[in-house]
Amino acid sequence: MSAAAGFQPGGEPDEGGALRTVDELAAAAGLTVRTTRYYASLGLLPPPARRGRMAWYDDNHLARLEMIRALQDHGFTLQAIEKYLASLPADAGVEDLAVQRAMLTSWTVGEPVELTRRQLDQHAGRRLTDDEVALIEEFGLLRRVADERGVTRFVPVHGFDVAVELLQVDIPVAGMRAAGEAIEKHMSALAEELTSVLHHEVVEPWRRERSHSQHSREDAAQLENTIGTLRRLTLEAIVRGFQRSANKVITRSLDRG
């Protein structure tokens, strides 16, 4: 595994942050010890510092675990996560990882939940047919994942409840697909453009400033909070912008009539 390239086994912890046992590290990241050890065994974490028989983990290990969780929220497989982490500079510090995570943090609200097939029906509020499950997957509002034992689980994506309700409306499936394709087409283009603005107008100036003066962890945390606020305001602006545009379409239609 190459994700921990540049880190020497038994080396001293980076960043001079607090040292943690694997139990404390897992608790800080909101993971189980078993999962944390599993990620470490895949090479997704740099080796811990060894002092006698004890293994110690620092803030850099915690930042990488938080990065892994952010990538998983986007549906990345562990293999893809390993590849992404391997692409990061070997000397990437806590602040660098915080900025990367801020750009990757999901725009949806709440933690993703893995459900069994029965739990999926309970979440939907009714028994879903296999065809309905497949259709919701096609809409991109549900994905399948396999746990450590290879058991299939279902992860509802933000908008899943809307899809379930929509399936009960007397609308042809072809119409649903056409509407979904239109939304995906325009939202993807908008997301690309807004992400570019965020990168060039917020993140890059912060990095250029960092080249002249060392930012603290507090600075990185403030940037992450700023990006979070921009996400919320952007979502509100998109909804209101669509409402304005839809009303203009109605007005033009009435004028033509």
Coordinates of N, CA and C in Angstrom, one line a residue:
M1 N 0.8 -1.2 0.0 CA 0.0 0.0 0.0 C 0.9 1.2 0.0
S2 N 0.5 2.3 -0.7 CA 1.3 3.4 -0.9 C 0.8 4.7 -0.2
A3 N -0.4 4.6 0.5 CA -1.0 5.8 1.0 C -0.1 6.4 2.1
A4 N 0.7 5.7 2.7 CA 1.5 6.2 3.8 C 2.9 6.5 3.4
A5 N 3.1 6.6 2.0 CA 4.5 6.9 1.5 C 5.0 8.1 2.2
G6 N 6.3 8.1 2.5 CA 7.0 9.2 3.1 C 7.0 9.2 4.6
F7 N 6.3 8.2 5.2 CA 6.3 8.1 6.7 C 7.1 6.9 7.1
Q8 N 7.9 7.1 8.0 CA 8.8 6.1 8.5 C 8.2 5.3 9.7
P9 N 8.2 4.0 9.7 CA 7.6 3.3 10.8 C 8.4 3.6 12.1
G10 N 7.7 3.8 13.1 CA 8.4 4.1 14.4 C 8.8 5.6 14.5
G11 N 8.5 6.4 13.5 CA 8.9 7.8 13.5 C 8.2 8.6 14.6
E12 N 8.7 9.8 14.8 CA 8.0 10.7 15.8 C 6.7 11.3 15.2
P13 N 5.7 11.5 15.9 CA 4.5 12.1 15.4 C 4.7 13.5 14.9
D14 N 4.0 13.8 13.8 CA 4.1 15.1 13.2 C 3.3 16.1 13.9
E15 N 3.5 17.4 13.6 CA 2.6 18.5 14.0 C 2.8 18.9 15.5
G16 N 3.4 18.0 16.3 CA 3.5 18.3 17.7 C 2.2 18.3 18.4
G17 N 1.2 17.6 17.9 CA -0.1 17.6 18.5 C -0.2 16.6 19.6
A18 N -1.4 16.5 20.1 CA -1.7 15.5 21.2 C -1.5 14.1 20.7
L19 N -0.9 13.3 21.6 CA -0.8 11.9 21.3 C -1.9 11.1 21.8
R20 N -2.3 10.1 21.0 CA -3.5 9.3 21.4 C -3.2 7.8 21.2
T21 N -3.8 7.0 22.0 CA -3.8 5.5 21.8 C -4.8 5.2 20.7
V22 N -4.8 4.0 20.2 CA -5.7 3.7 19.1 C -7.1 3.8 19.5
D23 N -7.4 3.5 20.8 CA -8.8 3.7 21.3 C -9.2 5.1 21.3
E24 N -8.3 6.0 21.7 CA -8.6 7.4 21.8 C -8.7 8.0 20.4
L25 N -7.8 7.5 19.5 CA -7.9 8.0 18.1 C -9.2 7.6 17.4
A26 N -9.7 6.3 17.6 CA -10.9 5.9 17.1 C -12.1 6.7 17.6
A27 N -12.1 7.0 19.0 CA -13.1 7.7 19.6 C -13.2 9.2 19.0
A28 N -12.0 9.8 18.8 CA -12.0 11.1 18.3 C -12.5 11.2 16.9
A29 N -12.3 10.1 16.1 CA -12.8 10.1 14.7 C -14.2 9.6 14.6
G30 N -14.8 9.1 15.7 CA -16.1 8.6 15.6 C -16.2 7.2 15.0
L31 N -15.1 6.5 15.1 CA -15.0 5.1 14.5 C -14.8 4.1 15.6
T32 N -15.0 2.8 15.2 CA -14.7 1.7 16.2 C -13.2 1.5 16.1
V33 N -12.7 0.9 17.1 CA -11.2 0.5 17.1 C -11.0 -0.5 16.0
R34 N -11.9 -1.4 15.8 CA -11.7 -2.5 14.7 C -11.6 -1.8 13.4
T35 N -12.5 -0.8 13.1 CA -12.5 -0.2 11.8 C -11.2 0.6 11.6
T36 N -10.7 1.3 12.7 CA -9.5 2.1 12.7 C -8.3 1.2 12.4
R37 N -8.3 0.0 13.0 CA -7.2 -0.9 12.8 C -7.2 -1.4 11.3
Y38 N -8.4 -1.6 10.9 CA -8.6 -2.1 9.5 C -8.1 -1.1 8.5
Y39 N -8.4 0.1 8.7 CA -7.9 1.2 7.8 C -6.3 1.2 7.8
A40 N -5.8 1.1 9.0 CA -4.3 1.1 9.2 C -3.7 -0.1 8.5
S41 N -4.4 -1.2 8.6 CA -3.8 -2.4 7.9 C -3.8 -2.3 6.4
L42 N -4.7 -1.5 5.8 CA -4.7 -1.2 4.4 C -3.7 -0.2 4.0
G43 N -3.0 0.4 4.9 CA -2.0 1.4 4.6 C -2.6 2.8 4.4
L44 N -3.9 3.0 4.9 CA -4.5 4.3 4.7 C -4.0 5.3 5.8
L45 N -3.3 4.8 6.8 CA -2.8 5.7 7.8 C -1.3 5.5 7.9
P46 N -0.6 6.6 8.2 CA 0.9 6.5 8.4 C 1.2 5.6 9.6
P47 N 2.3 5.0 9.7 CA 2.6 4.2 10.9 C 2.6 5.0 12.2
P48 N 2.2 4.5 13.3 CA 2.3 5.2 14.5 C 3.7 5.4 15.1
A49 N 3.9 6.2 16.0 CA 5.1 6.3 16.7 C 5.2 5.2 17.8
R50 N 6.3 4.5 17.9 CA 6.4 3.4 18.9 C 7.3 3.9 20.0
R51 N 6.7 3.7 21.2 CA 7.5 4.0 22.5 C 7.3 2.8 23.3
G52 N 8.3 1.9 23.3 CA 8.1 0.6 24.0 C 7.1 -0.2 23.3
R53 N 6.2 -0.8 24.0 CA 5.1 -1.6 23.3 C 3.9 -0.8 22.9
M54 N 3.9 0.5 23.2 CA 2.8 1.4 22.9 C 2.9 2.0 21.6
A55 N 1.8 2.1 20.9 CA 1.7 2.8 19.6 C 0.9 4.1 19.8
W56 N 1.5 5.2 19.4 CA 0.9 6.5 19.6 C 0.5 7.2 18.3
Y57 N -0.6 7.9 18.2 CA -1.1 8.5 17.0 C -1.3 10.0 17.3
D58 N -1.0 10.8 16.3 CA -1.1 12.3 16.5 C -2.3 12.9 15.7
D59 N -2.3 14.2 15.6 CA -3.3 14.9 14.9 C -3.3 14.6 13.4
N60 N -2.2 14.3 12.8 CA -2.1 13.9 11.4 C -2.9 12.6 11.1
H61 N -2.8 11.7 12.0 CA -3.6 10.4 11.9 C -5.1 10.7 11.9
L62 N -5.4 11.6 12.9 CA -6.9 12.0 13.0 C -7.4 12.7 11.8
A63 N -6.5 13.6 11.2 CA -6.9 14.3 10.0 C -7.1 13.4 8.8
R64 N -6.3 12.3 8.8 CA -6.4 11.4 7.6 C -7.7 10.5 7.8
L65 N -8.0 10.2 9.1 CA -9.2 9.4 9.3 C -10.4 10.3 8.9
E66 N -10.4 11.5 9.2 CA -11.5 12.4 8.9 C -11.6 12.6 7.4
M67 N -10.5 12.6 6.7 CA -10.4 12.6 5.2 C -11.1 11.3 4.6
I68 N -10.7 10.2 5.2 CA -11.3 8.9 4.8 C -12.8 9.0 4.9
R69 N -13.3 9.5 6.0 CA -14.8 9.5 6.2 C -15.4 10.5 5.2
A70 N -14.8 11.6 4.9 CA -15.3 12.5 3.9 C -15.4 11.9 2.6
L71 N -14.4 11.1 2.2 CA -14.4 10.4 0.9 C -15.5 9.3 0.9
Q72 N -15.6 8.6 2.0 CA -16.7 7.6 2.0 C -18.0 8.2 1.9
D73 N -18.2 9.4 2.5 CA -19.5 10.0 2.4 C -19.9 10.3 0.9
H74 N -18.9 10.4 0.0 CA -19.1 10.6 -1.4 C -19.2 9.3 -2.2
G75 N -19.2 8.1 -1.4 CA -19.3 6.8 -2.1 C -18.0 6.2 -2.6
F76 N -16.9 6.8 -2.2 CA -15.6 6.2 -2.7 C -15.4 4.9 -2.1
T77 N -14.8 3.9 -2.8 CA -14.4 2.7 -2.3 C -13.1 2.8 -1.6
L78 N -12.7 1.9 -0.7 CA -11.5 2.0 0.0 C -10.3 2.0 -1.0
Q79 N -10.4 1.2 -2.1 CA -9.4 1.2 -3.1 C -9.2 2.6 -3.7
A80 N -10.3 3.3 -4.0 CA -10.3 4.7 -4.6 C -9.7 5.6 -3.5
I81 N -10.1 5.4 -2.3 CA -9.6 6.3 -1.2 C -8.1 6.1 -1.1
E82 N -7.6 4.9 -1.2 CA -6.1 4.7 -1.1 C -5.4 5.4 -2.2
K83 N -6.0 5.4 -3.4 CA -5.4 6.0 -4.5 C -5.4 7.5 -4.3
Y84 N -6.5 8.1 -3.8 CA -6.5 9.5 -3.5 C -5.5 10.0 -2.5
L85 N -5.4 9.2 -1.4 CA -4.5 9.6 -0.3 C -3.1 9.5 -0.8
A86 N -2.8 8.5 -1.7 CA -1.5 8.4 -2.3 C -1.1 9.6 -3.1
S87 N -2.1 10.3 -3.7 CA -1.8 11.4 -4.5 C -1.5 12.7 -3.7
L88 N -1.7 12.7 -2.4 CA -1.4 13.8 -1.6 C 0.0 13.9 -1.3
P89 N 0.6 15.1 -1.1 CA 2.0 15.2 -0.8 C 2.3 14.4 0.5
A90 N 3.4 13.8 0.6 CA 3.8 12.9 1.7 C 3.9 13.8 3.0
D91 N 4.2 15.1 2.8 CA 4.4 16.0 4.0 C 3.2 16.8 4.2
A92 N 2.0 16.4 3.7 CA 0.8 17.2 3.9 C 0.5 17.2 5.4
G93 N 0.3 18.4 5.9 CA 0.1 18.5 7.4 C -1.4 18.6 7.7
V94 N -1.7 18.8 9.0 CA -3.1 18.8 9.4 C -3.9 20.0 8.7
E95 N -3.2 21.1 8.6 CA -3.9 22.2 7.9 C -4.2 21.9 6.5
D96 N -3.3 21.3 5.7 CA -3.5 21.0 4.3 C -4.6 20.0 4.2
L97 N -4.6 19.0 5.1 CA -5.7 18.0 5.1 C -7.0 18.6 5.4
A98 N -7.0 19.6 6.3 CA -8.3 20.2 6.7 C -8.9 21.0 5.5
V99 N -8.0 21.6 4.7 CA -8.5 22.3 3.5 C -9.0 21.3 2.5
Q100 N -8.3 20.2 2.3 CA -8.7 19.2 1.3 C -10.1 18.7 1.7
R101 N -10.2 18.4 3.0 CA -11.5 17.8 3.5 C -12.6 18.8 3.4
A102 N -12.3 20.1 3.6 CA -13.4 21.1 3.5 C -13.9 21.2 2.1
M103 N -13.1 20.9 1.1 CA -13.5 20.9 -0.3 C -14.3 19.6 -0.6
L104 N -14.0 18.6 0.1 CA -14.6 17.3 -0.2 C -15.9 17.0 0.7
T105 N -16.1 17.8 1.7 CA -17.2 17.5 2.6 C -18.5 17.5 1.9
S106 N -19.3 16.5 2.1 CA -20.6 16.4 1.4 C -21.5 17.6 1.7
W107 N -22.3 18.0 0.7 CA -23.2 19.1 0.8 C -24.5 18.7 1.4
T108 N -24.7 17.4 1.6 CA -25.9 16.9 2.2 C -25.8 17.0 3.7
V109 N -27.0 17.0 4.3 CA -27.1 17.1 5.8 C -27.2 15.7 6.4
G110 N -26.5 15.5 7.5 CA -26.6 14.2 8.2 C -25.6 13.2 7.7
E111 N -25.3 12.3 8.5 CA -24.3 11.2 8.2 C -25.0 10.1 7.3
P112 N -24.3 9.6 6.3 CA -24.9 8.5 5.5 C -25.1 7.3 6.4
V113 N -26.2 6.6 6.2 CA -26.6 5.4 7.0 C -26.7 4.2 6.1
E114 N -26.0 3.1 6.5 CA -26.1 1.9 5.7 C -27.2 1.0 6.3
L115 N -28.2 0.6 5.4 CA -29.4 -0.1 5.8 C -29.4 -1.5 5.1
T116 N -30.0 -2.4 5.8 CA -30.4 -3.7 5.2 C -31.6 -3.5 4.3
R117 N -31.9 -4.5 3.6 CA -33.1 -4.4 2.7 C -34.4 -4.2 3.5
R118 N -34.5 -4.8 4.6 CA -35.7 -4.6 5.4 C -35.7 -3.2 6.0
Q119 N -34.5 -2.8 6.5 CA -34.4 -1.4 7.1 C -34.7 -0.4 6.0
L120 N -34.3 -0.7 4.7 CA -34.6 0.3 3.7 C -36.1 0.5 3.5
D121 N -36.9 -0.6 3.6 CA -38.3 -0.5 3.5 C -38.9 0.3 4.6
Q122 N -38.3 0.0 5.8 CA -38.8 0.8 7.0 C -38.5 2.3 6.8
H123 N -37.3 2.6 6.3 CA -36.9 4.0 6.0 C -37.9 4.6 5.0
A124 N -38.3 3.9 4.0 CA -39.2 4.4 3.0 C -40.6 4.5 3.5
G125 N -40.9 3.8 4.5 CA -42.3 3.8 5.1 C -43.2 2.8 4.4
R126 N -42.7 2.0 3.5 CA -43.5 1.0 2.8 C -42.6 0.0 2.2
R127 N -43.2 -1.1 1.7 CA -42.4 -2.2 1.0 C -42.1 -1.7 -0.4
L128 N -40.8 -1.6 -0.7 CA -40.4 -1.2 -2.1 C -40.2 -2.5 -2.9
T129 N -40.7 -2.4 -4.1 CA -40.4 -3.5 -5.0 C -39.0 -3.5 -5.5
D130 N -38.4 -4.6 -6.0 CA -37.1 -4.6 -6.6 C -36.9 -3.6 -7.7
D131 N -38.0 -3.5 -8.5 CA -38.0 -2.5 -9.7 C -37.9 -1.1 -9.2
E132 N -38.6 -0.8 -8.1 CA -38.6 0.6 -7.5 C -37.2 0.9 -6.9
V133 N -36.6 -0.1 -6.3 CA -35.3 0.1 -5.7 C -34.3 0.4 -6.9
A134 N -34.4 -0.4 -7.9 CA -33.5 -0.2 -9.1 C -33.7 1.1 -9.7
L135 N -35.0 1.6 -9.8 CA -35.3 2.9 -10.4 C -34.7 4.0 -9.5
I136 N -34.8 3.9 -8.2 CA -34.3 5.0 -7.3 C -32.7 5.0 -7.4
E137 N -32.1 3.8 -7.6 CA -30.7 3.8 -7.8 C -30.4 4.5 -9.1
E138 N -31.2 4.2 -10.2 CA -30.9 4.9 -11.5 C -31.0 6.4 -11.3
F139 N -31.9 6.9 -10.5 CA -32.0 8.3 -10.3 C -30.8 8.9 -9.5
G140 N -30.0 8.0 -9.0 CA -28.8 8.4 -8.2 C -29.1 8.8 -6.7
L141 N -30.2 8.3 -6.2 CA -30.7 8.6 -4.9 C -30.5 7.5 -3.9
L142 N -29.9 6.4 -4.4 CA -29.7 5.2 -3.5 C -28.4 4.5 -4.1
R143 N -27.6 4.1 -3.2 CA -26.4 3.3 -3.7 C -26.2 2.1 -2.8
R144 N -25.6 1.1 -3.4 CA -25.3 -0.2 -2.7 C -23.9 -0.2 -2.3
V145 N -23.6 -0.7 -1.1 CA -22.2 -0.9 -0.7 C -22.1 -2.2 -0.1
A146 N -20.9 -2.7 0.0 CA -20.6 -4.0 0.7 C -19.8 -3.8 1.9
D147 N -20.2 -4.3 3.0 CA -19.4 -4.1 4.3 C -18.2 -5.0 4.3
E148 N -17.5 -5.1 5.4 CA -16.3 -5.8 5.5 C -16.5 -7.3 5.3
R149 N -17.7 -7.8 5.5 CA -18.0 -9.2 5.3 C -18.6 -9.5 3.9
G150 N -18.7 -8.4 3.1 CA -19.2 -8.6 1.7 C -20.7 -8.6 1.7
V151 N -21.4 -8.2 2.8 CA -22.9 -8.2 2.8 C -23.3 -6.8 2.2
T152 N -24.3 -6.9 1.3 CA -24.8 -5.7 0.6 C -25.7 -4.9 1.5
R153 N -25.4 -3.6 1.6 CA -26.2 -2.6 2.3 C -26.6 -1.5 1.3
F154 N -27.6 -0.8 1.8 CA -28.2 0.3 1.0 C -28.0 1.6 1.7
V155 N -27.5 2.6 0.9 CA -27.3 3.9 1.5 C -28.2 4.9 0.8
P156 N -29.2 5.4 1.5 CA -30.1 6.4 0.8 C -29.3 7.8 0.7
V157 N -29.5 8.4 -0.4 CA -28.9 9.7 -0.7 C -29.9 10.8 -0.5
H158 N -29.4 12.0 -0.1 CA -30.3 13.1 0.1 C -31.3 13.2 -1.1
G159 N -32.6 13.2 -0.9 CA -33.6 13.2 -1.9 C -34.3 11.8 -2.1
F160 N -33.8 10.8 -1.3 CA -34.4 9.5 -1.4 C -35.9 9.5 -1.1
D161 N -36.2 10.3 0.0 CA -37.6 10.3 0.4 C -38.5 11.0 -0.7
V162 N -38.0 11.9 -1.4 CA -38.7 12.6 -2.5 C -39.0 11.6 -3.6
A163 N -37.9 10.7 -3.9 CA -38.1 9.7 -5.0 C -39.2 8.7 -4.6
V164 N -39.2 8.3 -3.3 CA -40.2 7.3 -2.9 C -41.6 7.9 -3.0
E165 N -41.7 9.1 -2.7 CA -43.1 9.8 -2.8 C -43.4 10.0 -4.2
L166 N -42.4 10.3 -5.1 CA -42.7 10.5 -6.5 C -43.2 9.3 -7.2
L167 N -42.7 8.1 -6.7 CA -43.1 6.9 -7.3 C -44.6 6.6 -7.1
Q168 N -45.2 7.2 -6.2 CA -46.6 7.0 -5.9 C -47.5 8.0 -6.7
V169 N -46.9 8.9 -7.4 CA -47.6 9.9 -8.2 C -47.8 9.3 -9.5
D170 N -49.0 9.5 -10.1 CA -49.4 8.9 -11.4 C -48.7 9.7 -12.5
I171 N -47.3 9.5 -12.6 CA -46.5 10.1 -13.7 C -45.8 9.0 -14.4
P172 N -45.7 9.0 -15.7 CA -45.0 7.9 -16.4 C -43.5 8.0 -16.0
V173 N -42.9 6.8 -16.0 CA -41.5 6.7 -15.6 C -40.6 7.5 -16.6
A174 N -41.0 7.4 -17.8 CA -40.2 8.2 -18.9 C -40.2 9.7 -18.5
G175 N -41.3 10.2 -18.0 CA -41.3 11.6 -17.6 C -40.4 11.9 -16.5
M176 N -40.4 10.9 -15.5 CA -39.5 11.1 -14.4 C -38.0 11.1 -14.8
R177 N -37.7 10.2 -15.7 CA -36.3 10.1 -16.2 C -36.0 11.4 -17.0
A178 N -36.9 11.9 -17.8 CA -36.6 13.1 -18.5 C -36.3 14.3 -17.6
A179 N -37.2 14.4 -16.6 CA -37.0 15.5 -15.6 C -35.7 15.3 -14.8
G180 N -35.4 14.1 -14.5 CA -34.1 13.8 -13.7 C -32.9 14.1 -14.6
E181 N -33.0 13.8 -15.9 CA -31.8 14.1 -16.7 C -31.7 15.6 -16.9
A182 N -32.8 16.3 -17.0 CA -32.7 17.8 -17.2 C -32.1 18.4 -15.9
I183 N -32.5 18.0 -14.7 CA -32.0 18.5 -13.5 C -30.5 18.2 -13.4
E184 N -30.1 16.9 -13.7 CA -28.7 16.5 -13.5 C -27.8 17.3 -14.5
K185 N -28.3 17.5 -15.7 CA -27.5 18.2 -16.7 C -27.2 19.6 -16.2
H186 N -28.2 20.3 -15.8 CA -28.0 21.7 -15.4 C -27.3 21.9 -14.0
M187 N -27.7 21.0 -13.1 CA -27.1 21.1 -11.8 C -25.6 20.7 -11.8
S188 N -25.2 19.7 -12.7 CA -23.8 19.3 -12.8 C -23.0 20.5 -13.3
A189 N -23.5 21.2 -14.3 CA -22.8 22.3 -14.9 C -22.7 23.4 -13.9
L190 N -23.7 23.7 -13.1 CA -23.7 24.7 -12.1 C -22.7 24.3 -11.0
A191 N -22.7 23.1 -10.6 CA -21.8 22.6 -9.5 C -20.4 22.8 -9.9
E192 N -20.1 22.5 -11.2 CA -18.7 22.6 -11.7 C -18.3 24.1 -11.6
E193 N -19.1 24.9 -12.0 CA -18.8 26.4 -12.1 C -18.6 26.9 -10.7
L194 N -19.6 26.6 -9.8 CA -19.5 27.1 -8.4 C -18.3 26.5 -7.7
T195 N -17.9 25.3 -7.9 CA -16.8 24.7 -7.3 C -15.5 25.4 -7.8
S196 N -15.5 25.7 -9.0 CA -14.3 26.4 -9.6 C -14.2 27.8 -8.9
V197 N -15.3 28.5 -8.8 CA -15.2 29.8 -8.1 C -14.7 29.7 -6.7
L198 N -15.2 28.7 -6.0 CA -14.8 28.4 -4.6 C -13.3 28.1 -4.5
H199 N -12.8 27.3 -5.4 CA -11.4 27.0 -5.5 C -10.5 28.2 -5.7
H200 N -10.9 28.9 -6.8 CA -10.0 30.0 -7.2 C -10.1 31.3 -6.4
E201 N -11.3 31.5 -5.9 CA -11.6 32.8 -5.2 C -11.4 32.7 -3.6
V202 N -11.5 31.5 -3.1 CA -11.4 31.3 -1.6 C -10.2 30.5 -1.2
V203 N -10.1 29.2 -1.8 CA -9.0 28.3 -1.3 C -7.6 28.8 -1.8
E204 N -7.5 29.1 -3.1 CA -6.2 29.4 -3.6 C -5.6 30.7 -3.0
P205 N -6.4 31.8 -2.8 CA -5.9 32.9 -2.1 C -5.4 32.6 -0.7
W206 N -6.1 31.7 0.0 CA -5.7 31.2 1.3 C -4.4 30.5 1.3
R207 N -4.2 29.7 0.2 CA -2.9 29.0 0.1 C -1.8 29.9 -0.3
R208 N -2.1 30.9 -1.1 CA -1.0 31.9 -1.5 C -0.6 32.7 -0.3
E209 N -1.5 33.0 0.6 CA -1.2 33.7 1.8 C -0.3 32.8 2.7
R210 N -0.6 31.6 2.7 CA 0.1 30.6 3.5 C 1.5 30.5 3.2
S211 N 1.8 30.7 1.9 CA 3.2 30.6 1.4 C 4.1 31.8 2.0
H212 N 3.4 32.8 2.5 CA 4.2 34.0 3.1 C 4.2 33.9 4.6
S213 N 3.1 33.4 5.2 CA 3.0 33.3 6.6 C 2.3 32.0 7.0
Q214 N 2.9 31.3 8.0 CA 2.4 30.0 8.4 C 1.0 30.2 9.1
H215 N 0.0 29.4 8.5 CA -1.3 29.5 9.1 C -1.3 28.5 10.3
S216 N -2.2 28.8 11.3 CA -2.4 27.9 12.4 C -3.5 27.0 12.1
R217 N -3.7 26.0 13.0 CA -4.8 25.1 12.9 C -6.1 25.8 13.0
E218 N -6.1 26.8 13.8 CA -7.3 27.6 14.0 C -7.7 28.3 12.7
D219 N -6.7 28.8 11.9 CA -6.9 29.4 10.6 C -7.6 28.4 9.7
A220 N -7.1 27.1 9.7 CA -7.6 26.1 8.8 C -9.0 25.8 9.2
A221 N -9.3 25.7 10.5 CA -10.6 25.5 11.0 C -11.6 26.6 10.6
Q222 N -11.1 27.8 10.7 CA -11.9 29.0 10.3 C -12.3 28.9 8.8
L223 N -11.3 28.5 8.0 CA -11.5 28.4 6.5 C -12.6 27.3 6.3
E224 N -12.5 26.2 7.0 CA -13.4 25.1 6.8 C -14.8 25.6 7.2
N225 N -14.9 26.4 8.3 CA -16.3 26.9 8.7 C -16.8 27.9 7.7
T226 N -15.9 28.7 7.1 CA -16.3 29.6 6.0 C -16.9 28.9 4.8
I227 N -16.2 27.8 4.4 CA -16.7 27.0 3.3 C -18.0 26.4 3.6
G228 N -18.2 25.9 4.8 CA -19.5 25.4 5.2 C -20.6 26.4 5.2
T229 N -20.3 27.6 5.6 CA -21.3 28.7 5.5 C -21.6 29.0 4.1
L230 N -20.6 29.0 3.2 CA -20.8 29.3 1.8 C -21.7 28.2 1.1
R231 N -21.5 27.0 1.6 CA -22.3 25.9 1.0 C -23.8 26.1 1.4
R232 N -24.1 26.5 2.6 CA -25.4 26.7 3.1 C -26.1 27.8 2.3
L233 N -25.4 28.9 2.2 CA -25.9 30.1 1.5 C -26.1 29.8 0.0
T234 N -25.2 29.0 -0.6 CA -25.3 28.7 -2.0 C -26.5 27.9 -2.3
L235 N -26.8 26.9 -1.4 CA -28.0 26.0 -1.6 C -29.2 26.9 -1.5
E236 N -29.3 27.8 -0.6 CA -30.4 28.7 -0.4 C -30.6 29.6 -1.7
A237 N -29.5 30.1 -2.2 CA -29.5 30.9 -3.4 C -30.0 30.1 -4.6
I238 N -29.6 28.9 -4.7 CA -30.0 28.0 -5.8 C -31.5 27.8 -5.8
V239 N -32.0 27.5 -4.7 CA -33.5 27.3 -4.5 C -34.2 28.6 -4.9
R240 N -33.8 29.7 -4.4 CA -34.5 31.0 -4.6 C -34.3 31.4 -6.1
G241 N -33.1 31.1 -6.6 CA -32.9 31.4 -8.0 C -33.8 30.6 -9.0
F242 N -34.0 29.3 -8.6 CA -34.9 28.5 -9.5 C -36.3 29.0 -9.4
Q243 N -36.7 29.4 -8.2 CA -38.1 30.0 -8.0 C -38.3 31.2 -8.9
R244 N -37.3 32.1 -8.8 CA -37.4 33.3 -9.6 C -37.4 33.0 -11.1
S245 N -36.6 32.1 -11.6 CA -36.5 31.7 -13.0 C -37.8 31.0 -13.4
A246 N -38.4 30.2 -12.6 CA -39.7 29.5 -12.9 C -40.8 30.5 -13.0
N247 N -40.8 31.5 -12.1 CA -41.8 32.6 -12.2 C -41.7 33.4 -13.4
K248 N -40.4 33.6 -13.9 CA -40.2 34.4 -15.1 C -40.8 33.6 -16.3
V249 N -40.6 32.3 -16.3 CA -41.1 31.4 -17.4 C -42.6 31.5 -17.4
I250 N -43.2 31.4 -16.3 CA -44.7 31.5 -16.2 C -45.2 32.9 -16.7
T251 N -44.5 34.0 -16.3 CA -44.8 35.3 -16.8 C -44.7 35.4 -18.3
R252 N -43.6 34.9 -18.9 CA -43.4 35.0 -20.3 C -44.5 34.2 -21.0
S253 N -44.9 33.1 -20.4 CA -45.9 32.2 -21.0 C -47.3 33.0 -21.0
L254 N -47.6 33.7 -19.9 CA -48.8 34.4 -19.9 C -48.8 35.6 -20.8
D255 N -47.6 36.2 -21.0 CA -47.5 37.4 -21.9 C -47.8 36.9 -23.3
R256 N -47.2 35.7 -23.7 CA -47.4 35.2 -25.0 C -48.9 34.8 -25.2
G257 N -49.5 34.3 -24.2 CA -50.9 34.0 -24.3 C -51.8 35.2 -24.5

